[in-house]
C-alpha cells in the first residue's frame, strides 16, 4: 500500500520526463542542452533558484484561494479576475495616498483583499439569492473585471511615459523586502506559506474548519443541525477572493513594483490546478506551487540559454499538466469499501 | 408437494476490509419458486450483506451460490439480473431527477430504430401499472412519496423479468395501509411463480406473510423453517433476544413545554398545514399520525426551523420561538430526527465521530476560542456509542460502513444523549430490531422525566407503541386526538382516519 | 441593419453553439471536459492545413473532427484509467494545444504569425433564389455556407440524441452513477460515447472558425471555447437551454463587433460586452423562472 503511494508519483514524474525528453529531442536543435536547462536550470544557481521560489509565490496564494473555496464545497473560478483586478485597485490606491511605510503596505493589502473579496462575494450572493451557479458566475464576473482592469491600465491610470500599458512605479519604501538578492524572492513567500499553514490548522482544529467540511460534504445535513450554511458559503467565497487578490498585490509589491497589463498571465487560473494537484491539502500547496513554478522557470531559462521557442515550452508544460495527477500504479481498488448498508 | 428450489446459498462468508468486520460467517439460504421468504436478524447480523451478495453487488470470500442447481459466480449486478435476481434496496436506487417512466425503462428501453418506442413501452407496462396502481408516470421521482418510489422499484424489477425478488426492509418507510398493499402485491406475485425474499424486523409480520423464515445471527444462519412450524417465541430466541414486556413507567405530567397556535404552512399554492394548534407538556409522548405524508413530517420541519410557517406562532416554555434560527432552537433544548436518514440525518462522507458531534462541537467545553478539543469530543462520542450500544470498530471509521440499524441508533443516540427537553422525531424506530425498539421505548420513557417528545409517523404500530396521545392528521389538518390507553389495537387509527376523511 | 445584426449573430453563435453542445454532452454524464478551447484551436489549424493541402474542405473538416475526437478521448482516458484530475488534464490540453499549433505551423509552414491559405477551396454557399427578392428574408435565411448548414443539422442531431435511450442513459449516469451501475448500464461506454460526441462537435466548431476565412492565427479561437463552456454549464443538459445561451452570446459578440466599428468605445469595454450581456440575460431568466430562493440547501 504505502509502497505504491511513494512509487506512483515518482513513476508519474519519470513518465512525464520521458515524454518531454522525446518532444524536446525531436523539436530542438540542441536536445541535450535544452533538456538540461529545462529541468536542471532552476537549480543551477542561487539566482535561478530564488527566482523559481519567487515565481511560486502568486501560485501559493491563488492555490490557497482555490483550496478555501473547495473546502466549503463552493467553486471560485474567478480567481484570475480577483487576482488581477484586486491588485490593480490596490496599486492605484497606493499611488494616490502616500503614507508611512509599513502601515501603507498593510493598508494596500487590505484594500486589495476587500476588492477581490467583493468580486467573489457577488457570485456567492447570486447563488444564494437566485440559485445561480457560482461556478459560472464567478468565472464570468472574473473575466469581465479582467477587461475592466485592462481598460484602467490602458486608459485613465496609464503612466504616459511607460512603453506598455502600466501604472507609475510605486514608492520604493512600500515594496516587500527581498530575501535572496539579487533574485526576486521576497517576503511574500513567507506570508503565503504562513497563510497556508494557518488555514491547514483552521481546517483541522477549529470550529470553522469542521463547519466548512460538513457544509461541503452535506449542506442539507449541516443546515438541519444548525450550521449556517449560507454564512459559510459567503465566508468561504469572501476569503477565497480576498486571498487571491492579496496574492496579486503581493506580486506587485514584491516583484513588479507597478501594475502592468496582463501581469497575471494565468496565475489565477492555475491556482485551481495547484490546489487540485495536492487534493486540496493546504499544507502541501507550497509544494505544488513550486512544481508549477519549476516548469515555468525551466522554460524561461531554456529559452534564455538555448533559445527554446516559447511554444515548445508551453507544449511541454501542457503535457506535464496532463500527467501530474495521473496515477500509474494502483490496484483495482476494493469495490466493497464504499457501500451503504 | 415439494416445491422447486431456485436459489441456494451454501456456507457464504464475507469479511469487509480494511475494518476487518466479519459480516457473514457461514450463511445458508434457499429460495423456492412461488414462495415468500422472510429474512430476520438483529441489527448488523449481515442481512443486507447477504442479499447484496446474492444480487451480485458484493463477492463472497467463501461459499457457493446455486441458481437452478448450477453454481454461479456473479461479478456484477448485471450477472445476477441475467438470472432474474433483482434487489430492491433499502435506500432505494432510483435516479431522482428522471421521471417514473424513464426510471422504469432505464437500461431496457424498447426501441424503434434509435428512438425510445414509447408506445411499446406503455403497452408493456400498462397492465403492471394498473396492478400496482402506478399512475403518475411522468412525474419526477424526486417528487414521489417513499411508498410510491418503492412501487416503482418493484415495477422495474418485474419489467426486467425478475424471478427472484429481494427486498431489503421494504416496510421501513411505509405506513400501515401502504404496507398492507405491498404485501397484497407480494402475495399476488408469488402466485405468478416469483420467489420473494424480504428482510424485516417485525416477527409477527414475517410469520403472517412468509411461507418460510430464515434467521441470521452474527453472520450465521441459525434457523430456517417453514412458518407453520414456528412461533414468535422461537424466532425471537433464535435472533438472540429474550422476549420482554416493555416496562411502562407512568411519568408525571408537568409544565407545558410546547404550544403551537394556528400554524399554517403553504408551499406554492398547496396547503401543507392548515391551522394546526396543539400543546405538549413535560412527561408526554405525543404521536403525530397520518396515513401517508399528511403534514405530520412537515410540522416537525417547521418546529425545528427548517421552514417558515405562513402564519401562526410557536411557543417553547413560554417564549416565542417562531422567528428563531435552527441553532437557537437547538440551544434551547430541542432535538430533531429527520425523516431521510441517509440524506438528512447523516453526513455519509464523514466519519462516525464527525457525525456524532454535530450538535455539540461548538458548545463550551468542546470548543474554546473557536478551536475544537478533539480529545474531549472523542471521549464524548465513545460514551455516547457505548450508552446506545452502537457496534463500531473505531470512531474514525466512515459512517457509511455501519449497518442500517446501527445508523439509526447512532442518529437517535446523538439527539437523545444531550437530554433534550423536546424531541422531534420522524419514524424513530423503523429499521430497528425488536430489542432496540424496546430500548428506544425505554429511552423515551426516561425522557419523560425531564422533557417530552413529538413523534411523526405513518406507522400505526409505532405510534401505538411509543405514544400516550396520538394526534391524527389528514391532508394537513389535525382531525382527532386519541389516547392510547383506552384503545385496544393500532388498527383503530386507520378507521379513525377513514371515518373523518 | 437589424437583420444584418441578427444574421451575424447567428453566424457567430453557431461555432459556440456546436462546441457548447459538445461540452454539454460531457457535462450530462457528469464529467465536464474543459479542454474545449484547446481542442477547437487544434482543429482550427488542422482543418485549414489539410483542406489547403488536399484541396478539399470536406477532408479538412473530417480529419479535424477525427483528431479532436482523439483529443477528447485522451482526456477521458487519462481521467478514467490513470485517475488523473479531469480539470487539470483539461487545463493541460489547453496549454499544450496552444503550444502545439504554433509549433506545427512553424514546422510545416515556416511561420508563427498569421498564415493565409490562398489556394484554399471555397466552401459552397447555398442560395435560395426564391428569397432573393425580399432583402430581409435574404439576409436572414439565404446564403448560408454548407458548413453552417451542416452545423445546424448537427445541432438538430444532438437534440435528437438527447431524446434517444442513449440520451436518457447519459443523464442517468451523470445524475446517479451508482444506480446506473446497479442497473447494469455500461457506464464507461456511455461516458466514452459522450466524449466522442464532444470531440466531433469541437472539431466541427474549430473548422467553422478557420475554414471560411482561409487563414490561421494562434489566437484564433479567442476564448470561444470558454464561452462555449459557459453556454454548456448555463444551458445545462437541455439542448434548448444551450441554444438559448449560445444565441445570446452570439448576438452580443456580433453587437460588440458593431460597436467596435461604429463607436469610439475602448476596446476592452467592447470585449467585455458579450459576457456582461449574457450574464444579465441569464440572471433575468433565472430570476423570472425561480422567483424565490433557489440556492438554499
Ligand atoms: N462496506 C462495509 N465496510 C465495512 N463494514 C461493513 C460494510 N458493510 C457492512 N459492514 C458491517 O457488516 C455488518 C453487517 O452489516 P449488514 O448491513 O449486513 O447488517 P444488517 O443485518 O443489514 O443490519 P440492519 O438490520 O441494521 O440493516 C455490520 O457490522 C456492518 O457494520
Ligand atoms: Mg440492513
mmCIF file of C-alpha atoms and ligand atoms in Angstrom, chain A residues 336-337 339 341, chain B residues 16 19 21 23 42-49 90 169 201 401-406, ligand 1:
data_model
loop_
_atom_site.group_PDB
_atom_site.id
_atom_site.type_symbol
_atom_site.label_atom_id
_atom_site.label_comp_id
_atom_site.label_asym_id
_atom_site.label_seq_id
_atom_site.Cartn_x
_atom_site.Cartn_y
_atom_site.Cartn_z
ATOM 1 C CA UNK A 336 -16.747 -3.104 -1.413
ATOM 2 C CA UNK A 337 -15.121 -0.360 0.569
ATOM 3 C CA UNK A 339 -21.170 0.978 0.306
ATOM 4 C CA UNK A 341 -25.912 -0.567 4.443
ATOM 5 C CA UNK B 16 -15.020 -6.360 4.959
ATOM 6 C CA UNK B 19 -12.093 -2.622 9.006
ATOM 7 C CA UNK B 21 -15.611 -6.782 10.141
ATOM 8 C CA UNK B 23 -20.275 -9.664 8.370
ATOM 9 C CA UNK B 42 -30.687 -8.284 14.774
ATOM 10 C CA UNK B 43 -29.160 -5.062 13.506
ATOM 11 C CA UNK B 44 -25.796 -5.787 11.992
ATOM 12 C CA UNK B 45 -26.454 -9.517 11.652
ATOM 13 C CA UNK B 46 -25.470 -9.404 7.995
ATOM 14 C CA UNK B 47 -28.841 -9.464 6.255
ATOM 15 C CA UNK B 48 -28.099 -6.647 3.864
ATOM 16 C CA UNK B 49 -24.699 -8.093 3.108
ATOM 17 C CA UNK B 90 -33.474 -0.249 1.459
ATOM 18 C CA UNK B 169 -36.541 -3.753 4.614
ATOM 19 C CA UNK B 201 -37.601 -6.666 11.842
ATOM 20 C CA UNK B 401 -19.895 1.224 6.714
ATOM 21 C CA UNK B 402 -22.405 0.889 9.563
ATOM 22 C CA UNK B 403 -25.432 -1.318 9.068
ATOM 23 C CA UNK B 404 -28.840 0.295 8.636
ATOM 24 C CA UNK B 405 -29.902 -0.330 12.198
ATOM 25 C CA UNK B 406 -26.663 0.914 13.673
HETATM 26 N N1 LIG D 1 -18.859 -1.709 3.364
HETATM 27 C C1 LIG D 1 -18.648 -2.115 4.627
HETATM 28 N N2 LIG D 1 -17.447 -1.942 5.204
HETATM 29 C C2 LIG D 1 -17.240 -2.354 6.468
HETATM 30 N N3 LIG D 1 -18.152 -2.924 7.233
HETATM 31 C C3 LIG D 1 -19.370 -3.129 6.712
HETATM 32 C C4 LIG D 1 -19.685 -2.714 5.385
HETATM 33 N N4 LIG D 1 -20.970 -3.024 5.138
HETATM 34 C C5 LIG D 1 -21.437 -3.605 6.255
HETATM 35 N N5 LIG D 1 -20.482 -3.675 7.210
HETATM 36 C C6 LIG D 1 -20.628 -4.269 8.531
HETATM 37 O O1 LIG D 1 -21.092 -5.582 8.403
HETATM 38 C C7 LIG D 1 -22.014 -5.913 9.424
HETATM 39 C C8 LIG D 1 -23.295 -6.429 8.819
HETATM 40 O O2 LIG D 1 -23.924 -5.389 8.108
HETATM 41 P P1 LIG D 1 -25.314 -5.520 7.384
HETATM 42 O O3 LIG D 1 -25.552 -4.223 6.723
HETATM 43 O O4 LIG D 1 -25.334 -6.723 6.536
HETATM 44 O O5 LIG D 1 -26.330 -5.712 8.603
HETATM 45 P P2 LIG D 1 -27.895 -5.870 8.572
HETATM 46 O O6 LIG D 1 -28.199 -7.225 9.026
HETATM 47 O O7 LIG D 1 -28.435 -5.421 7.271
HETATM 48 O O8 LIG D 1 -28.311 -4.867 9.725
HETATM 49 P P3 LIG D 1 -29.530 -3.828 9.793
HETATM 50 O O9 LIG D 1 -30.716 -4.556 10.225
HETATM 51 O O10 LIG D 1 -29.064 -2.895 10.846
HETATM 52 O O11 LIG D 1 -29.657 -3.185 8.459
HETATM 53 C C9 LIG D 1 -22.199 -4.640 10.237
HETATM 54 O O12 LIG D 1 -21.424 -4.765 11.407
HETATM 55 C C10 LIG D 1 -21.640 -3.551 9.368
HETATM 56 O O13 LIG D 1 -21.049 -2.547 10.137
#
